[in-house]
XYZ file of C-alpha atoms in Angstrom:
651
model
C 222.178 95.191 17.801
C 222.130 98.835 18.717
C 218.805 100.653 19.259
C 217.737 103.031 16.459
C 218.305 106.623 17.099
C 215.010 108.053 15.976
C 211.614 106.186 16.014
C 208.332 107.575 14.658
C 205.610 106.724 17.260
C 202.125 106.685 15.875
C 199.172 106.212 18.318
C 196.591 105.334 15.711
C 193.273 105.824 17.654
C 189.866 105.409 16.135
C 188.992 108.969 17.295
C 192.264 110.807 17.343
C 195.808 110.086 15.806
C 198.810 111.316 17.520
C 202.309 111.259 15.755
C 205.725 112.336 16.886
C 209.289 111.315 17.365
C 210.313 109.228 20.343
C 212.685 111.767 21.861
C 209.973 114.466 21.890
C 207.859 115.576 24.967
C 204.641 115.971 23.058
C 203.403 114.772 19.637
C 204.211 117.025 16.734
C 201.032 116.054 14.957
C 197.395 115.477 16.394
C 194.270 115.200 14.317
C 190.894 113.540 13.985
C 191.322 110.226 12.372
C 188.876 110.878 9.555
C 189.003 112.089 5.892
C 186.793 113.511 3.323
C 186.632 115.101 -0.180
C 185.150 118.620 -0.771
C 181.704 118.602 -2.751
C 183.290 120.429 -5.498
C 185.919 117.788 -5.952
C 183.474 115.030 -5.691
C 181.579 116.525 -8.538
C 184.860 116.904 -10.521
C 185.551 113.192 -9.964
C 182.000 112.201 -11.286
C 182.459 114.420 -14.318
C 185.916 113.359 -15.066
C 186.295 111.456 -18.287
C 189.087 108.843 -18.814
C 190.014 110.169 -22.213
C 191.159 113.442 -20.793
C 194.719 112.323 -20.219
C 196.236 115.742 -20.853
C 194.830 117.161 -17.589
C 195.311 114.383 -15.083
C 197.824 116.618 -13.165
C 195.180 119.274 -12.844
C 192.684 116.789 -11.386
C 195.254 115.486 -8.923
C 195.849 118.942 -7.772
C 192.286 119.983 -7.430
C 190.379 116.803 -6.311
C 192.522 116.305 -3.210
C 191.534 114.324 -0.311
C 191.258 116.281 3.034
C 192.373 114.525 6.016
C 192.395 115.553 9.816
C 193.421 119.064 10.439
C 193.294 119.894 6.598
C 189.441 119.745 6.789
C 188.569 123.459 6.806
C 185.019 123.205 8.149
C 184.477 119.734 9.743
C 180.841 120.466 10.695
C 179.947 121.126 7.069
C 181.117 117.976 5.697
C 180.311 115.688 8.854
C 177.881 113.547 6.809
C 180.769 112.858 4.369
C 183.468 111.964 6.905
C 185.066 108.655 6.308
C 187.235 106.618 8.737
C 189.432 103.557 8.243
C 188.070 102.066 11.451
C 184.994 99.842 12.115
C 184.609 100.055 15.785
C 188.291 99.839 16.775
C 189.637 97.560 13.903
C 191.003 98.822 10.674
C 188.858 97.657 7.835
C 189.214 100.220 4.936
C 192.794 100.154 3.773
C 192.541 102.692 1.092
C 191.553 105.265 3.959
C 194.288 104.192 6.105
C 196.894 104.468 3.429
C 195.583 108.157 2.565
C 196.062 108.922 6.299
C 199.623 107.521 6.299
C 200.298 109.710 3.306
C 199.026 112.737 5.282
C 201.201 111.806 8.389
C 204.369 111.213 6.365
C 203.906 114.506 4.577
C 203.291 116.460 7.721
C 206.437 114.795 9.217
C 208.622 116.103 6.384
C 208.987 112.840 4.303
C 207.308 114.241 1.253
C 209.319 113.361 -1.842
C 211.173 110.491 -0.361
C 211.007 107.034 -1.842
C 210.984 105.201 1.458
C 210.498 105.985 5.156
C 214.064 105.197 6.601
C 212.909 105.197 10.234
C 211.417 102.394 12.448
C 207.649 102.798 13.251
C 206.079 102.228 16.635
C 202.336 101.850 15.894
C 199.517 101.100 18.480
C 196.790 98.619 17.333
C 193.680 97.206 18.895
C 193.553 94.559 21.757
C 193.282 91.231 20.216
C 193.732 92.688 16.760
C 192.994 90.073 14.104
C 195.851 88.513 12.260
C 194.309 89.718 8.915
C 194.334 93.310 9.848
C 197.926 93.098 11.095
C 199.030 91.351 7.832
C 197.448 94.090 5.882
C 199.234 96.795 7.947
C 202.536 95.127 7.561
C 202.248 94.841 3.902
C 201.286 98.455 3.617
C 204.221 99.571 5.752
C 206.949 97.277 4.362
C 205.756 97.084 0.701
C 204.269 100.494 0.125
C 206.409 102.782 2.521
C 209.582 100.720 2.642
C 209.949 101.015 6.442
C 212.964 99.162 7.817
C 211.206 97.676 10.881
C 207.897 98.083 13.060
C 206.801 97.561 16.449
C 203.196 96.952 17.322
C 201.813 97.601 20.913
C 198.370 97.989 22.787
C 197.577 101.646 23.621
C 196.166 100.615 27.166
C 199.397 98.846 28.093
C 201.517 101.613 26.980
C 199.477 104.019 29.024
C 199.861 101.896 32.111
C 203.641 101.681 31.506
C 203.758 105.593 31.430
C 201.775 105.555 34.726
C 204.073 103.162 36.232
C 207.146 105.166 35.757
C 205.569 107.833 38.050
C 205.096 105.537 41.069
C 207.951 104.316 43.269
C 208.005 101.369 43.597
C 206.628 100.494 40.321
C 203.391 98.386 40.573
C 203.414 94.853 38.942
C 199.859 94.231 39.208
C 196.818 96.200 38.123
C 193.331 96.153 36.724
C 193.331 98.487 33.643
C 189.981 100.212 32.467
C 190.702 101.463 29.125
C 187.943 103.700 27.722
C 187.934 103.952 23.909
C 186.025 105.622 21.113
C 184.149 102.428 20.318
C 184.816 99.931 22.975
C 185.775 99.690 26.660
C 188.062 96.934 27.922
C 188.809 95.707 31.527
C 192.323 94.326 31.304
C 193.815 92.414 34.334
C 197.619 92.596 34.712
C 199.726 90.290 37.040
C 203.388 90.342 37.418
C 203.708 92.848 34.640
C 201.955 90.579 31.976
C 198.480 91.077 30.531
C 196.148 88.003 31.341
C 194.645 87.942 27.864
C 192.386 85.028 28.471
C 190.536 87.075 31.177
C 190.063 90.305 29.336
C 186.518 91.434 28.834
C 185.135 94.063 26.519
C 182.161 96.398 26.742
C 180.976 97.487 23.166
C 180.207 100.998 24.309
C 182.523 104.060 24.205
C 182.754 107.695 23.380
C 181.059 107.404 20.112
C 177.998 105.691 21.758
C 177.821 108.517 24.261
C 177.769 111.265 21.641
C 175.405 109.362 19.482
C 172.896 109.005 22.509
C 173.086 112.571 23.274
C 172.315 113.332 19.642
C 169.305 111.047 19.577
C 167.924 112.618 22.738
C 168.259 116.063 21.501
C 166.841 115.318 18.066
C 163.766 113.814 19.749
C 163.479 116.877 21.982
C 164.213 119.374 19.210
C 163.424 117.937 15.763
C 163.368 121.291 13.980
C 166.834 122.151 14.928
C 168.721 119.008 13.590
C 171.496 120.926 11.873
C 172.334 122.931 14.969
C 172.249 119.953 17.175
C 174.513 117.677 15.184
C 177.312 120.408 15.196
C 177.164 120.805 19.150
C 177.087 117.252 20.579
C 180.744 116.517 20.838
C 181.323 119.757 22.624
C 178.516 119.276 25.048
C 179.635 115.847 25.899
C 183.219 117.026 26.376
C 182.645 120.144 28.375
C 179.292 119.657 30.187
C 178.517 115.896 30.907
C 179.547 114.190 34.164
C 178.954 110.863 35.860
C 176.389 110.861 38.639
C 177.285 109.392 41.873
C 173.753 108.150 42.540
C 171.871 108.207 39.196
C 168.276 107.794 40.759
C 168.842 110.255 43.342
C 170.066 112.820 40.650
C 166.995 112.193 38.631
C 164.730 112.932 41.609
C 166.485 116.288 42.011
C 165.852 117.244 38.379
C 162.148 116.446 39.067
C 162.167 119.557 41.284
C 161.140 122.660 39.239
C 163.277 124.975 41.407
C 166.390 122.686 40.976
C 165.591 122.514 37.171
C 165.471 126.319 36.880
C 168.743 126.633 38.664
C 170.776 123.971 36.835
C 169.318 124.154 33.364
C 171.778 125.292 30.546
C 170.052 127.215 27.849
C 171.861 127.293 24.669
C 170.857 130.180 22.311
C 170.888 129.211 18.671
C 171.178 131.995 16.036
C 168.119 133.430 14.568
C 166.940 136.575 12.804
C 165.406 138.733 15.471
C 162.873 141.514 14.528
C 164.661 144.747 15.332
C 163.126 147.523 17.301
C 163.949 149.952 14.496
C 161.866 148.080 11.922
C 158.999 147.612 14.419
C 158.490 151.213 15.078
C 158.494 152.255 11.342
C 155.327 153.676 10.068
C 153.560 152.351 6.902
C 155.075 154.783 4.545
C 158.634 154.206 5.999
C 158.273 150.529 5.609
C 157.152 150.892 1.919
C 160.065 153.155 1.320
C 162.418 150.718 2.728
C 160.888 148.001 0.604
C 161.250 150.026 -2.556
C 164.844 150.731 -1.867
C 165.550 146.986 -1.298
C 163.623 146.163 -4.494
C 165.735 148.636 -6.457
C 168.977 147.321 -5.137
C 167.910 143.742 -5.947
C 166.877 144.912 -9.449
C 170.211 146.496 -9.988
C 171.933 143.281 -8.945
C 169.775 141.400 -11.273
C 170.289 143.594 -14.240
C 174.106 143.644 -13.621
C 174.038 139.829 -13.780
C 171.999 139.796 -16.839
C 174.388 142.140 -18.442
C 177.353 139.958 -17.637
C 175.589 136.883 -18.830
C 174.563 138.717 -22.106
C 178.232 139.511 -22.627
C 179.292 135.962 -22.026
C 176.569 134.748 -24.485
C 177.598 137.136 -27.141
C 181.200 136.173 -26.863
C 180.187 132.332 -26.968
C 178.015 133.137 -29.987
C 180.769 134.895 -31.857
C 183.025 131.856 -31.068
C 180.610 129.436 -32.365
C 180.143 131.531 -35.568
C 183.745 131.666 -36.126
C 183.998 127.847 -35.816
C 180.895 127.591 -38.382
C 183.051 130.007 -40.684
C 185.824 127.344 -40.804
C 183.388 124.962 -42.081
C 181.949 127.245 -44.719
C 185.448 128.208 -45.727
C 186.167 124.377 -46.156
C 189.010 124.322 -43.639
C 188.210 120.817 -42.447
C 191.093 119.958 -40.314
C 190.879 123.350 -38.387
C 187.080 122.796 -38.050
C 187.501 119.326 -36.683
C 190.130 120.370 -34.083
C 187.915 123.427 -32.887
C 184.974 120.985 -32.560
C 187.076 118.727 -30.536
C 188.514 121.508 -28.499
C 184.978 122.834 -27.462
C 183.716 119.325 -26.978
C 181.145 119.525 -29.830
C 180.140 116.408 -31.651
C 179.245 117.597 -35.127
C 177.929 120.407 -37.318
C 174.409 119.655 -36.239
C 175.222 120.107 -32.707
C 177.181 123.344 -33.420
C 174.169 124.825 -35.123
C 171.787 123.874 -32.492
C 173.916 125.356 -29.777
C 174.435 128.511 -31.763
C 170.625 128.782 -32.204
C 170.014 128.342 -28.427
C 172.539 130.956 -27.426
C 171.009 133.383 -30.127
C 167.630 132.793 -28.805
C 168.714 133.518 -25.279
C 170.488 136.702 -26.287
C 167.256 137.817 -28.063
C 164.992 137.106 -25.060
C 167.229 139.121 -22.801
C 167.350 142.068 -25.012
C 163.524 141.964 -25.379
C 163.024 141.801 -21.689
C 165.461 144.856 -21.236
C 163.389 147.031 -23.725
C 159.900 145.886 -22.560
C 157.823 147.056 -19.731
C 158.961 145.569 -16.450
C 156.681 143.361 -14.701
C 155.473 144.287 -11.249
C 157.363 142.363 -8.448
C 155.422 140.009 -6.228
C 155.898 142.370 -3.346
C 154.441 145.264 -5.353
C 151.387 143.029 -6.179
C 151.002 142.255 -2.593
C 151.014 145.822 -1.688
C 148.462 146.684 -4.344
C 146.157 144.153 -2.939
C 146.242 145.582 0.432
C 142.857 147.269 1.428
C 142.776 151.146 1.438
C 140.700 153.539 3.323
C 137.450 154.558 1.728
C 137.175 157.658 -0.389
C 136.690 160.772 1.782
C 137.540 159.087 4.941
C 140.765 159.823 6.814
C 143.253 157.153 7.358
C 143.335 157.723 11.049
C 139.430 157.470 11.396
C 139.501 154.360 9.302
C 142.204 152.578 11.402
C 140.332 153.840 14.697
C 137.260 151.948 13.499
C 139.122 148.825 12.519
C 140.881 148.793 16.145
C 137.279 149.119 17.615
C 135.975 146.312 15.477
C 138.834 144.103 16.371
C 138.528 144.804 19.971
C 134.871 143.813 19.852
C 135.744 140.490 18.250
C 138.295 139.865 20.868
C 135.884 140.698 23.608
C 133.185 138.232 22.226
C 135.914 135.395 21.936
C 137.055 136.152 25.526
C 133.387 135.891 26.758
C 132.899 132.612 25.102
C 136.138 131.284 26.527
C 134.897 132.507 30.035
C 131.550 130.837 29.578
C 133.318 127.465 28.600
C 135.329 127.723 31.900
C 132.265 128.395 34.047
C 130.226 125.623 32.509
C 132.984 123.146 33.707
C 132.392 124.410 37.408
C 129.368 123.108 39.219
C 128.399 125.972 41.242
C 128.577 128.840 38.540
C 125.359 130.604 37.272
C 125.697 129.294 33.837
C 126.023 125.528 34.783
C 123.132 125.811 37.212
C 120.768 127.545 34.735
C 121.583 124.820 32.191
C 120.916 122.042 34.645
C 117.743 123.683 35.615
C 116.477 123.801 32.066
C 117.416 120.190 31.540
C 115.615 119.091 34.716
C 112.538 120.956 33.842
C 112.359 119.091 30.515
C 112.618 115.651 32.416
C 109.538 116.431 34.748
C 106.990 113.703 34.797
C 104.081 116.017 34.002
C 105.467 116.560 30.510
C 104.527 112.897 29.737
C 101.061 111.455 29.037
C 99.625 107.994 29.651
C 98.714 105.723 26.681
C 95.616 103.573 26.657
C 97.492 100.632 28.104
C 98.571 102.768 31.195
C 102.329 103.026 29.932
C 103.939 106.275 29.451
C 104.583 107.425 25.915
C 106.410 110.265 24.206
C 104.675 113.571 24.614
C 105.655 114.701 21.152
C 108.063 117.277 22.479
C 109.822 119.018 19.448
C 106.905 118.737 17.158
C 105.950 122.444 17.781
C 108.352 125.211 16.726
C 107.959 126.692 20.178
C 109.638 123.684 21.789
C 112.887 124.655 20.189
C 113.091 127.882 22.201
C 114.234 125.629 25.145
C 117.193 124.353 23.211
C 118.057 128.017 22.127
C 118.276 128.858 25.931
C 120.428 125.926 26.479
C 122.759 126.659 23.642
C 122.982 130.223 24.725
C 125.328 128.888 27.435
C 126.902 126.341 25.171
C 128.013 128.388 22.314
C 131.811 127.499 22.686
C 132.791 127.476 19.033
C 134.424 130.420 17.370
C 133.026 131.194 13.913
C 135.434 130.713 10.890
C 134.247 133.977 9.455
C 134.954 135.819 12.793
C 138.567 134.337 12.854
C 139.170 135.225 9.152
C 137.944 138.755 9.915
C 140.117 139.045 12.917
C 143.158 137.992 10.923
C 142.108 140.516 8.207
C 141.967 143.486 10.768
C 145.512 142.538 12.234
C 147.052 142.468 8.783
C 145.678 145.840 7.874
C 146.687 147.402 11.324
C 150.162 145.793 11.177
C 150.639 147.367 7.819
C 149.391 150.867 8.414
C 149.761 151.425 12.047
C 153.187 151.253 13.779
C 151.712 151.579 17.174
C 149.773 148.353 16.836
C 152.948 146.246 17.425
C 152.878 146.710 21.041
C 154.080 143.153 21.623
C 157.113 143.314 19.590
C 159.546 142.730 22.618
C 157.460 139.766 23.862
C 157.297 138.360 20.249
C 161.222 138.635 20.059
C 161.437 137.165 23.337
C 159.168 134.164 22.372
C 161.229 133.752 19.198
C 164.492 133.552 21.245
C 162.980 130.950 23.324
C 162.014 129.002 20.271
C 165.651 128.948 19.125
C 167.032 127.515 22.667
C 168.209 124.151 23.636
C 167.766 123.247 27.057
C 170.562 120.984 28.196
C 169.794 119.444 31.670
C 169.212 115.913 32.781
C 170.962 114.770 29.603
C 174.409 115.849 31.360
C 174.100 112.742 33.666
C 171.784 110.462 31.546
C 174.209 110.275 28.627
C 177.316 108.872 30.224
C 175.244 106.643 32.484
C 175.015 104.225 29.658
C 178.539 103.062 30.680
C 176.949 101.638 33.965
C 173.415 100.856 32.332
C 173.925 99.877 28.705
C 170.285 98.905 28.686
C 169.344 102.595 28.311
C 170.664 102.419 24.615
C 169.250 98.833 23.883
C 172.442 97.138 24.671
C 172.127 93.591 26.418
C 175.582 93.553 27.990
C 176.507 94.018 31.513
C 177.476 97.457 32.840
C 181.011 98.546 33.675
C 180.574 97.812 37.466
C 179.281 94.287 36.859
C 182.137 93.771 34.069
C 184.633 94.565 36.850
C 183.098 92.251 39.228
C 183.099 89.593 36.615
C 186.753 89.793 35.807
C 187.820 89.850 39.420
C 185.949 86.760 40.086
C 188.097 84.782 37.490
C 191.027 85.014 39.984
C 191.782 83.824 43.559
C 191.361 86.119 46.470
C 195.005 87.171 46.758
C 195.276 88.014 43.096
C 192.025 89.986 43.287
C 193.289 92.146 46.084
C 196.571 92.713 44.231
C 194.631 93.946 41.251
C 192.001 95.916 43.377
C 194.932 97.804 45.050
C 195.748 99.385 41.627
C 192.857 100.094 39.389
C 193.867 102.290 36.645
C 191.616 104.388 34.301
C 192.730 105.523 31.031
C 191.339 106.843 27.767
C 189.717 110.102 26.861
C 186.332 109.076 28.498
C 188.122 108.825 31.780
C 188.134 112.512 31.959
C 184.392 112.627 32.740
C 184.001 114.425 36.165
C 182.641 112.015 38.827
C 183.840 108.834 37.183
C 186.479 107.923 39.859
C 183.824 108.806 42.796
C 181.276 106.514 40.934
C 183.841 103.696 40.714
C 184.775 103.984 44.396
C 181.168 103.701 45.255
C 180.609 100.589 43.036
C 184.067 98.974 44.141
C 182.968 99.540 47.710
C 179.703 97.512 47.175
C 181.217 94.644 45.231
C 184.464 94.093 47.200
C 184.479 92.078 50.469
C 183.809 93.902 53.814
C 186.749 95.825 54.971
C 188.898 95.038 52.006
C 190.888 97.784 50.397
C 191.222 99.171 46.902
C 192.671 102.190 45.276
C 191.670 103.904 42.001
C 194.260 105.776 39.995
C 193.631 108.154 37.024
C 195.925 108.984 34.235
C 197.508 112.283 34.430
C 197.122 112.771 30.653
C 194.328 110.276 29.525
C 194.361 111.103 25.755
C 198.266 111.321 25.609
C 199.454 108.730 28.121
C 199.549 105.866 25.232
C 201.586 108.064 23.099
C 204.019 108.808 25.912
C 204.293 105.353 27.200
C 205.219 104.264 23.498
C 207.926 106.747 23.635
C 209.229 105.466 26.864
C 209.501 101.990 25.262
C 211.288 103.457 22.229
C 213.905 104.970 24.480
C 214.829 101.596 26.155
C 218.288 100.298 25.261
C 216.948 97.023 24.251
C 214.158 98.410 22.093
C 215.637 96.949 18.919
C 214.819 93.440 20.202
C 211.164 94.361 20.035
C 211.076 95.380 16.455
C 209.816 93.299 13.540
C 212.392 93.690 10.903
C 211.928 93.587 7.013
C 213.792 90.076 7.125
C 211.509 88.743 9.754
C 208.570 90.034 7.604
C 209.758 88.171 4.562
C 210.846 84.904 6.260
C 208.138 84.536 8.907
C 205.163 86.113 6.938
C 203.067 89.223 6.907
C 201.166 88.566 10.013
C 204.208 87.815 12.164
C 205.494 90.198 14.848
C 207.751 90.269 17.935
C 206.130 89.962 21.152
C 206.959 92.270 24.058
C 205.377 93.185 27.381
C 202.905 95.824 25.929
C 201.904 93.871 22.736
C 199.257 91.321 21.798
C 200.174 87.622 21.854
C 201.177 86.007 18.545
C 198.970 83.224 17.379
C 199.614 81.892 13.931
C 196.707 81.585 11.648
C 196.130 77.710 11.346
C 196.833 76.482 7.806
C 194.376 74.474 5.839
């Protein structure tokens, strides 16, 4: 049977989907494999009533699902993103059908009754028969495809890699890094050893999520800014440490930290120098201008709303007039058109609209109420009568300086009392030791010492006053309140009081900074130490060692000579060097090994699938509609890059 001329290749990854024709050099379509519905459309769906059959097409046009690249602002709807995948297996087939609709529309199949092209589709390793059955039913029954071919993305990537080597290797140890899982796949004589494949339930999603958790604990007030930057930080700034413990010790050094730390400045509203240097009169004038603009906007909106209410009231009155003129049929049609139940509801609605119009007109003619800002300004203290403002502000500055001086003295005394050899500490200890002298105590009749009654006389309390003179370490609440009052008045009237505006702006900028440092190596380290995220599985190095031990020495060497890394996570800088170190530790002394990286980790699976579709015997690897109808929905044709077919046992 001749091979088909054009095959549609779909690399259906759980993070990104790549679609294109088999004779293309790159996919025509790449998008995040997620979908969502805009908030306004979700609200429309909730309010939509089944009786409104006359506007079904309008709802279909407006309440449209957004898929992949059609999502305008993916960060704004991140909480509402939906995926057909659970880990790396498709579980939500409604979402998968919507994604297929998006794919076939973008590939110019819109309006056609069926897809008259073979489909080559990637699937998960050891994909359950139930999932494949659902996929075959969807493609054959819903889209009418003539044939389909299923394959594993990691094996397609390896086939693309083999074509670039002469001679082509037949044995390999494939390490496939996915979005939800990581697989170690042994290949001997060109065939996957399925019974010896092992999976680590960590992938790109867990790396991004771990970074999000770390940054959220570090900066809990910047949650929104953190969630929108995590993927970019992982993709562009994370790397695998060659020696994780040694790198941690470097970060413990303050100089190294200052040199290597990356500071991410978040947007914030800074206090400009123009506003900081304005006088009190200029600030007041600006506030008045702003208040006038806001008042104009408010009045304009009220006028527009008043016009709408008046038109609405006229409409309700015209409907009421139909009832008074005994035009029953027209009256009933008008009620139905405006979604009003009966005459009583009509009168109630007209009364409500009329009352609202009356309130707006009364408010427009009445005396305007002072704004909250004006009330606040009126409460601001003013200079006493007959005293110039400059003299009044000078006195307030002196009082404020005196309060600050007293607070500084108390702070200095607290520090001196903590030191043994200071005058304050020695004076306090001298007074206490004086009180403890034996001559202060008197003998009782039985010869034992008894209390001398110290404290019964008012003069005795002078001693405690002398002690407390050096122990007065609490700031008065009244003084703190007075200090705040002085600062508020000075900031309002005196522009020169804000000398620290530059420092304040700098402090505000630092409060809106994310420091990204040790997280760059800590986050991807979970691939080698899953316990960091509470996972009880073995790390990647231990998993490789476990898989190799399942084979004899000769087979181990053949696979170790060609360790192949694929998947988007394989692009992490330092991954190859780290695996070289781990392989050197776990392989026998003086044995050889070689690690190869995919030239295009995120595209190699799609490119490898295109290579298979160009083979002359590709038609023999397709599952046709006839086989689907005769063998069952879970049947598929095996080939070198596919899963193995195991029929589901019948009860």
